[in-house]
Amino acid sequence: RSATPSGPAFVVTDDQAAEDFDKIAEQRRQAKRAALLAKTMKRKEDFASKVDQIEQRNAEKRLAEMAKREMAEQRKLEKELQRQKILDDYKRRKMEKELGLESGSNSARSPPGRGHSQPPFIRTKSQMSESAMGSDGSDKPRPPRARGQSTVEQRISVSSLQEPTHKLFAKAVPKSNRGLIINALQYSVFPGAVNDSTRSKTMNDLAASDAKHFLILFRDYKCQYRGLYSWDQVSDTAVKISGQGPSKCTESIMKLMFK
């Protein structure tokens, strides 16, 4: 016989109620675990979003800095080109001035009445003897010609004694024009850095030639470069050194080109 307790007491004897209690506790634990997992995922997503935003801002900054550098380089290049253009223009004007002075001095040294546009006219011996004699066949000198009298009689062309009358013709001089041709190629025909390769090739071909006189052939009034030639004074023939023009220019070709 067992002794009964002296105070009140509760005894759970329902197994179903205990099992329900365990299920409820497990559900609560799973809910807390899911909430913690969701919170962790949200933090990761927020962190990745912030990282993407920072990278995008950095990329935009890099693009802006790159655009600034490109603009600065473009402005620097434009300034260099402008400076080079001004320098080339100055050298071209200086060379044109020097060529003008030299051509003026050559024309001043040439005999009067020998212009480039008209061929020379020479009086024959018979005309000289007629001018020395009177109209009646006597040996008396003829009176001087009146001032208003026509000078057509004095302009009798002698084809065998004519000098070349082509356009751009200059009287032959013993001094070589290599220096003038070099300046013309550098500052007028091939100016700037764009024509470096063509200018270098032409200058090398010029240096390789041992000729004394040179000519530059242009296509038309726009002065489109066609070729560099060496001129032989004996045969009066221009032989191509460099360029795309004819390999040889004779007197007939010159008359055809320069009218």
JSON list of N, CA and C in Angstrom, two decimals, residues 23-66:
[
{"chain": "A", "resi": 23, "resn": "LYS", "atom": "N", "xyz": [5.42, 18.61, -31.94]},
{"chain": "A", "resi": 23, "resn": "LYS", "atom": "CA", "xyz": [5.26, 19.09, -33.32]},
{"chain": "A", "resi": 23, "resn": "LYS", "atom": "C", "xyz": [5.24, 20.61, -33.38]},
{"chain": "A", "resi": 24, "resn": "ILE", "atom": "N", "xyz": [4.51, 21.19, -32.45]},
{"chain": "A", "resi": 24, "resn": "ILE", "atom": "CA", "xyz": [4.43, 22.66, -32.43]},
{"chain": "A", "resi": 24, "resn": "ILE", "atom": "C", "xyz": [5.81, 23.26, -32.19]},
{"chain": "A", "resi": 25, "resn": "ALA", "atom": "N", "xyz": [6.56, 22.67, -31.29]},
{"chain": "A", "resi": 25, "resn": "ALA", "atom": "CA", "xyz": [7.91, 23.17, -31.03]},
{"chain": "A", "resi": 25, "resn": "ALA", "atom": "C", "xyz": [8.81, 23.04, -32.26]},
{"chain": "A", "resi": 26, "resn": "GLU", "atom": "N", "xyz": [8.69, 21.92, -32.98]},
{"chain": "A", "resi": 26, "resn": "GLU", "atom": "CA", "xyz": [9.49, 21.72, -34.20]},
{"chain": "A", "resi": 26, "resn": "GLU", "atom": "C", "xyz": [9.11, 22.73, -35.28]},
{"chain": "A", "resi": 27, "resn": "GLN", "atom": "N", "xyz": [7.83, 23.00, -35.42]},
{"chain": "A", "resi": 27, "resn": "GLN", "atom": "CA", "xyz": [7.37, 23.99, -36.40]},
{"chain": "A", "resi": 27, "resn": "GLN", "atom": "C", "xyz": [7.92, 25.39, -36.09]},
{"chain": "A", "resi": 28, "resn": "ARG", "atom": "N", "xyz": [7.92, 25.71, -34.81]},
{"chain": "A", "resi": 28, "resn": "ARG", "atom": "CA", "xyz": [8.47, 27.01, -34.42]},
{"chain": "A", "resi": 28, "resn": "ARG", "atom": "C", "xyz": [9.97, 27.09, -34.74]},
{"chain": "A", "resi": 29, "resn": "ARG", "atom": "N", "xyz": [10.69, 26.02, -34.48]},
{"chain": "A", "resi": 29, "resn": "ARG", "atom": "CA", "xyz": [12.11, 26.02, -34.79]},
{"chain": "A", "resi": 29, "resn": "ARG", "atom": "C", "xyz": [12.35, 26.16, -36.31]},
{"chain": "A", "resi": 30, "resn": "GLN", "atom": "N", "xyz": [11.58, 25.48, -37.10]},
{"chain": "A", "resi": 30, "resn": "GLN", "atom": "CA", "xyz": [11.72, 25.59, -38.56]},
{"chain": "A", "resi": 30, "resn": "GLN", "atom": "C", "xyz": [11.39, 26.99, -39.06]},
{"chain": "A", "resi": 31, "resn": "ALA", "atom": "N", "xyz": [10.35, 27.57, -38.45]},
{"chain": "A", "resi": 31, "resn": "ALA", "atom": "CA", "xyz": [9.98, 28.94, -38.84]},
{"chain": "A", "resi": 31, "resn": "ALA", "atom": "C", "xyz": [11.10, 29.92, -38.52]},
{"chain": "A", "resi": 32, "resn": "LYS", "atom": "N", "xyz": [11.71, 29.77, -37.32]},
{"chain": "A", "resi": 32, "resn": "LYS", "atom": "CA", "xyz": [12.84, 30.65, -36.97]},
{"chain": "A", "resi": 32, "resn": "LYS", "atom": "C", "xyz": [14.02, 30.44, -37.92]},
{"chain": "A", "resi": 33, "resn": "ARG", "atom": "N", "xyz": [14.28, 29.14, -38.26]},
{"chain": "A", "resi": 33, "resn": "ARG", "atom": "CA", "xyz": [15.39, 28.86, -39.16]},
{"chain": "A", "resi": 33, "resn": "ARG", "atom": "C", "xyz": [15.14, 29.47, -40.55]},
{"chain": "A", "resi": 34, "resn": "ALA", "atom": "N", "xyz": [13.90, 29.40, -41.06]},
{"chain": "A", "resi": 34, "resn": "ALA", "atom": "CA", "xyz": [13.55, 29.97, -42.35]},
{"chain": "A", "resi": 34, "resn": "ALA", "atom": "C", "xyz": [13.67, 31.50, -42.34]},
{"chain": "A", "resi": 35, "resn": "ALA", "atom": "N", "xyz": [13.21, 32.08, -41.22]},
{"chain": "A", "resi": 35, "resn": "ALA", "atom": "CA", "xyz": [13.32, 33.53, -41.11]},
{"chain": "A", "resi": 35, "resn": "ALA", "atom": "C", "xyz": [14.77, 33.98, -41.09]},
{"chain": "A", "resi": 36, "resn": "LEU", "atom": "N", "xyz": [15.62, 33.23, -40.36]},
{"chain": "A", "resi": 36, "resn": "LEU", "atom": "CA", "xyz": [17.03, 33.57, -40.32]},
{"chain": "A", "resi": 36, "resn": "LEU", "atom": "C", "xyz": [17.68, 33.41, -41.69]},
{"chain": "A", "resi": 37, "resn": "LEU", "atom": "N", "xyz": [17.31, 32.33, -42.41]},
{"chain": "A", "resi": 37, "resn": "LEU", "atom": "CA", "xyz": [17.85, 32.12, -43.75]},
{"chain": "A", "resi": 37, "resn": "LEU", "atom": "C", "xyz": [17.41, 33.22, -44.71]},
{"chain": "A", "resi": 38, "resn": "ALA", "atom": "N", "xyz": [16.15, 33.63, -44.63]},
{"chain": "A", "resi": 38, "resn": "ALA", "atom": "CA", "xyz": [15.65, 34.70, -45.49]},
{"chain": "A", "resi": 38, "resn": "ALA", "atom": "C", "xyz": [16.35, 36.02, -45.19]},
{"chain": "A", "resi": 39, "resn": "LYS", "atom": "N", "xyz": [16.59, 36.28, -43.91]},
{"chain": "A", "resi": 39, "resn": "LYS", "atom": "CA", "xyz": [17.29, 37.50, -43.53]},
{"chain": "A", "resi": 39, "resn": "LYS", "atom": "C", "xyz": [18.72, 37.49, -44.05]},
{"chain": "A", "resi": 40, "resn": "THR", "atom": "N", "xyz": [19.37, 36.32, -43.96]},
{"chain": "A", "resi": 40, "resn": "THR", "atom": "CA", "xyz": [20.73, 36.22, -44.47]},
{"chain": "A", "resi": 40, "resn": "THR", "atom": "C", "xyz": [20.78, 36.43, -45.99]},
{"chain": "A", "resi": 41, "resn": "MET", "atom": "N", "xyz": [19.82, 35.83, -46.71]},
{"chain": "A", "resi": 41, "resn": "MET", "atom": "CA", "xyz": [19.78, 36.00, -48.16]},
{"chain": "A", "resi": 41, "resn": "MET", "atom": "C", "xyz": [19.53, 37.45, -48.54]},
{"chain": "A", "resi": 42, "resn": "LYS", "atom": "N", "xyz": [18.66, 38.11, -47.79]},
{"chain": "A", "resi": 42, "resn": "LYS", "atom": "CA", "xyz": [18.38, 39.52, -48.07]},
{"chain": "A", "resi": 42, "resn": "LYS", "atom": "C", "xyz": [19.63, 40.38, -47.87]},
{"chain": "A", "resi": 43, "resn": "ARG", "atom": "N", "xyz": [20.40, 40.07, -46.81]},
{"chain": "A", "resi": 43, "resn": "ARG", "atom": "CA", "xyz": [21.64, 40.81, -46.58]},
{"chain": "A", "resi": 43, "resn": "ARG", "atom": "C", "xyz": [22.62, 40.60, -47.73]},
{"chain": "A", "resi": 44, "resn": "LYS", "atom": "N", "xyz": [22.72, 39.34, -48.19]},
{"chain": "A", "resi": 44, "resn": "LYS", "atom": "CA", "xyz": [23.61, 39.06, -49.32]},
{"chain": "A", "resi": 44, "resn": "LYS", "atom": "C", "xyz": [23.18, 39.81, -50.58]},
{"chain": "A", "resi": 45, "resn": "GLU", "atom": "N", "xyz": [21.89, 39.83, -50.85]},
{"chain": "A", "resi": 45, "resn": "GLU", "atom": "CA", "xyz": [21.39, 40.54, -52.02]},
{"chain": "A", "resi": 45, "resn": "GLU", "atom": "C", "xyz": [21.65, 42.04, -51.92]},
{"chain": "A", "resi": 46, "resn": "ASP", "atom": "N", "xyz": [21.42, 42.59, -50.73]},
{"chain": "A", "resi": 46, "resn": "ASP", "atom": "CA", "xyz": [21.70, 44.03, -50.55]},
{"chain": "A", "resi": 46, "resn": "ASP", "atom": "C", "xyz": [23.19, 44.33, -50.74]},
{"chain": "A", "resi": 47, "resn": "PHE", "atom": "N", "xyz": [24.04, 43.48, -50.23]},
{"chain": "A", "resi": 47, "resn": "PHE", "atom": "CA", "xyz": [25.48, 43.69, -50.38]},
{"chain": "A", "resi": 47, "resn": "PHE", "atom": "C", "xyz": [25.90, 43.60, -51.85]},
{"chain": "A", "resi": 48, "resn": "ALA", "atom": "N", "xyz": [25.36, 42.59, -52.59]},
{"chain": "A", "resi": 48, "resn": "ALA", "atom": "CA", "xyz": [25.69, 42.46, -54.02]},
{"chain": "A", "resi": 48, "resn": "ALA", "atom": "C", "xyz": [25.18, 43.66, -54.80]},
{"chain": "A", "resi": 49, "resn": "SER", "atom": "N", "xyz": [23.98, 44.16, -54.43]},
{"chain": "A", "resi": 49, "resn": "SER", "atom": "CA", "xyz": [23.46, 45.34, -55.12]},
{"chain": "A", "resi": 49, "resn": "SER", "atom": "C", "xyz": [24.34, 46.56, -54.88]},
{"chain": "A", "resi": 50, "resn": "LYS", "atom": "N", "xyz": [24.80, 46.74, -53.65]},
{"chain": "A", "resi": 50, "resn": "LYS", "atom": "CA", "xyz": [25.67, 47.87, -53.34]},
{"chain": "A", "resi": 50, "resn": "LYS", "atom": "C", "xyz": [27.00, 47.75, -54.10]},
{"chain": "A", "resi": 51, "resn": "VAL", "atom": "N", "xyz": [27.52, 46.53, -54.18]},
{"chain": "A", "resi": 51, "resn": "VAL", "atom": "CA", "xyz": [28.77, 46.32, -54.91]},
{"chain": "A", "resi": 51, "resn": "VAL", "atom": "C", "xyz": [28.59, 46.67, -56.38]},
{"chain": "A", "resi": 52, "resn": "ASP", "atom": "N", "xyz": [27.46, 46.24, -56.97]},
{"chain": "A", "resi": 52, "resn": "ASP", "atom": "CA", "xyz": [27.19, 46.57, -58.37]},
{"chain": "A", "resi": 52, "resn": "ASP", "atom": "C", "xyz": [27.08, 48.07, -58.58]},
{"chain": "A", "resi": 53, "resn": "GLN", "atom": "N", "xyz": [26.42, 48.75, -57.67]},
{"chain": "A", "resi": 53, "resn": "GLN", "atom": "CA", "xyz": [26.29, 50.21, -57.79]},
{"chain": "A", "resi": 53, "resn": "GLN", "atom": "C", "xyz": [27.65, 50.90, -57.71]},
{"chain": "A", "resi": 54, "resn": "ILE", "atom": "N", "xyz": [28.49, 50.43, -56.79]},
{"chain": "A", "resi": 54, "resn": "ILE", "atom": "CA", "xyz": [29.83, 51.02, -56.67]},
{"chain": "A", "resi": 54, "resn": "ILE", "atom": "C", "xyz": [30.66, 50.78, -57.92]},
{"chain": "A", "resi": 55, "resn": "GLU", "atom": "N", "xyz": [30.59, 49.56, -58.46]},
{"chain": "A", "resi": 55, "resn": "GLU", "atom": "CA", "xyz": [31.33, 49.26, -59.68]},
{"chain": "A", "resi": 55, "resn": "GLU", "atom": "C", "xyz": [30.82, 50.09, -60.86]},
{"chain": "A", "resi": 56, "resn": "GLN", "atom": "N", "xyz": [29.51, 50.28, -60.95]},
{"chain": "A", "resi": 56, "resn": "GLN", "atom": "CA", "xyz": [28.96, 51.09, -62.03]},
{"chain": "A", "resi": 56, "resn": "GLN", "atom": "C", "xyz": [29.43, 52.54, -61.92]},
{"chain": "A", "resi": 57, "resn": "ARG", "atom": "N", "xyz": [29.41, 53.08, -60.68]},
{"chain": "A", "resi": 57, "resn": "ARG", "atom": "CA", "xyz": [29.89, 54.45, -60.51]},
{"chain": "A", "resi": 57, "resn": "ARG", "atom": "C", "xyz": [31.38, 54.56, -60.86]},
{"chain": "A", "resi": 58, "resn": "ASN", "atom": "N", "xyz": [32.17, 53.56, -60.47]},
{"chain": "A", "resi": 58, "resn": "ASN", "atom": "CA", "xyz": [33.59, 53.59, -60.81]},
{"chain": "A", "resi": 58, "resn": "ASN", "atom": "C", "xyz": [33.81, 53.50, -62.32]},
{"chain": "A", "resi": 59, "resn": "ALA", "atom": "N", "xyz": [33.00, 52.65, -62.98]},
{"chain": "A", "resi": 59, "resn": "ALA", "atom": "CA", "xyz": [33.12, 52.54, -64.44]},
{"chain": "A", "resi": 59, "resn": "ALA", "atom": "C", "xyz": [32.76, 53.86, -65.12]},
{"chain": "A", "resi": 60, "resn": "GLU", "atom": "N", "xyz": [31.72, 54.53, -64.63]},
{"chain": "A", "resi": 60, "resn": "GLU", "atom": "CA", "xyz": [31.36, 55.82, -65.20]},
{"chain": "A", "resi": 60, "resn": "GLU", "atom": "C", "xyz": [32.46, 56.85, -64.99]},
{"chain": "A", "resi": 61, "resn": "LYS", "atom": "N", "xyz": [33.07, 56.82, -63.81]},
{"chain": "A", "resi": 61, "resn": "LYS", "atom": "CA", "xyz": [34.18, 57.74, -63.54]},
{"chain": "A", "resi": 61, "resn": "LYS", "atom": "C", "xyz": [35.35, 57.47, -64.48]},
{"chain": "A", "resi": 62, "resn": "ARG", "atom": "N", "xyz": [35.66, 56.16, -64.69]},
{"chain": "A", "resi": 62, "resn": "ARG", "atom": "CA", "xyz": [36.75, 55.82, -65.59]},
{"chain": "A", "resi": 62, "resn": "ARG", "atom": "C", "xyz": [36.46, 56.27, -67.02]},
{"chain": "A", "resi": 63, "resn": "LEU", "atom": "N", "xyz": [35.21, 56.08, -67.46]},
{"chain": "A", "resi": 63, "resn": "LEU", "atom": "CA", "xyz": [34.85, 56.53, -68.80]},
{"chain": "A", "resi": 63, "resn": "LEU", "atom": "C", "xyz": [34.96, 58.04, -68.93]},
{"chain": "A", "resi": 64, "resn": "ALA", "atom": "N", "xyz": [34.51, 58.76, -67.90]},
{"chain": "A", "resi": 64, "resn": "ALA", "atom": "CA", "xyz": [34.61, 60.22, -67.94]},
{"chain": "A", "resi": 64, "resn": "ALA", "atom": "C", "xyz": [36.07, 60.68, -67.98]},
{"chain": "A", "resi": 65, "resn": "GLU", "atom": "N", "xyz": [36.92, 60.04, -67.17]},
{"chain": "A", "resi": 65, "resn": "GLU", "atom": "CA", "xyz": [38.33, 60.40, -67.19]},
{"chain": "A", "resi": 65, "resn": "GLU", "atom": "C", "xyz": [38.98, 60.07, -68.54]},
{"chain": "A", "resi": 66, "resn": "MET", "atom": "N", "xyz": [38.59, 58.92, -69.11]},
{"chain": "A", "resi": 66, "resn": "MET", "atom": "CA", "xyz": [39.12, 58.55, -70.42]},
{"chain": "A", "resi": 66, "resn": "MET", "atom": "C", "xyz": [38.69, 59.55, -71.49]}
]
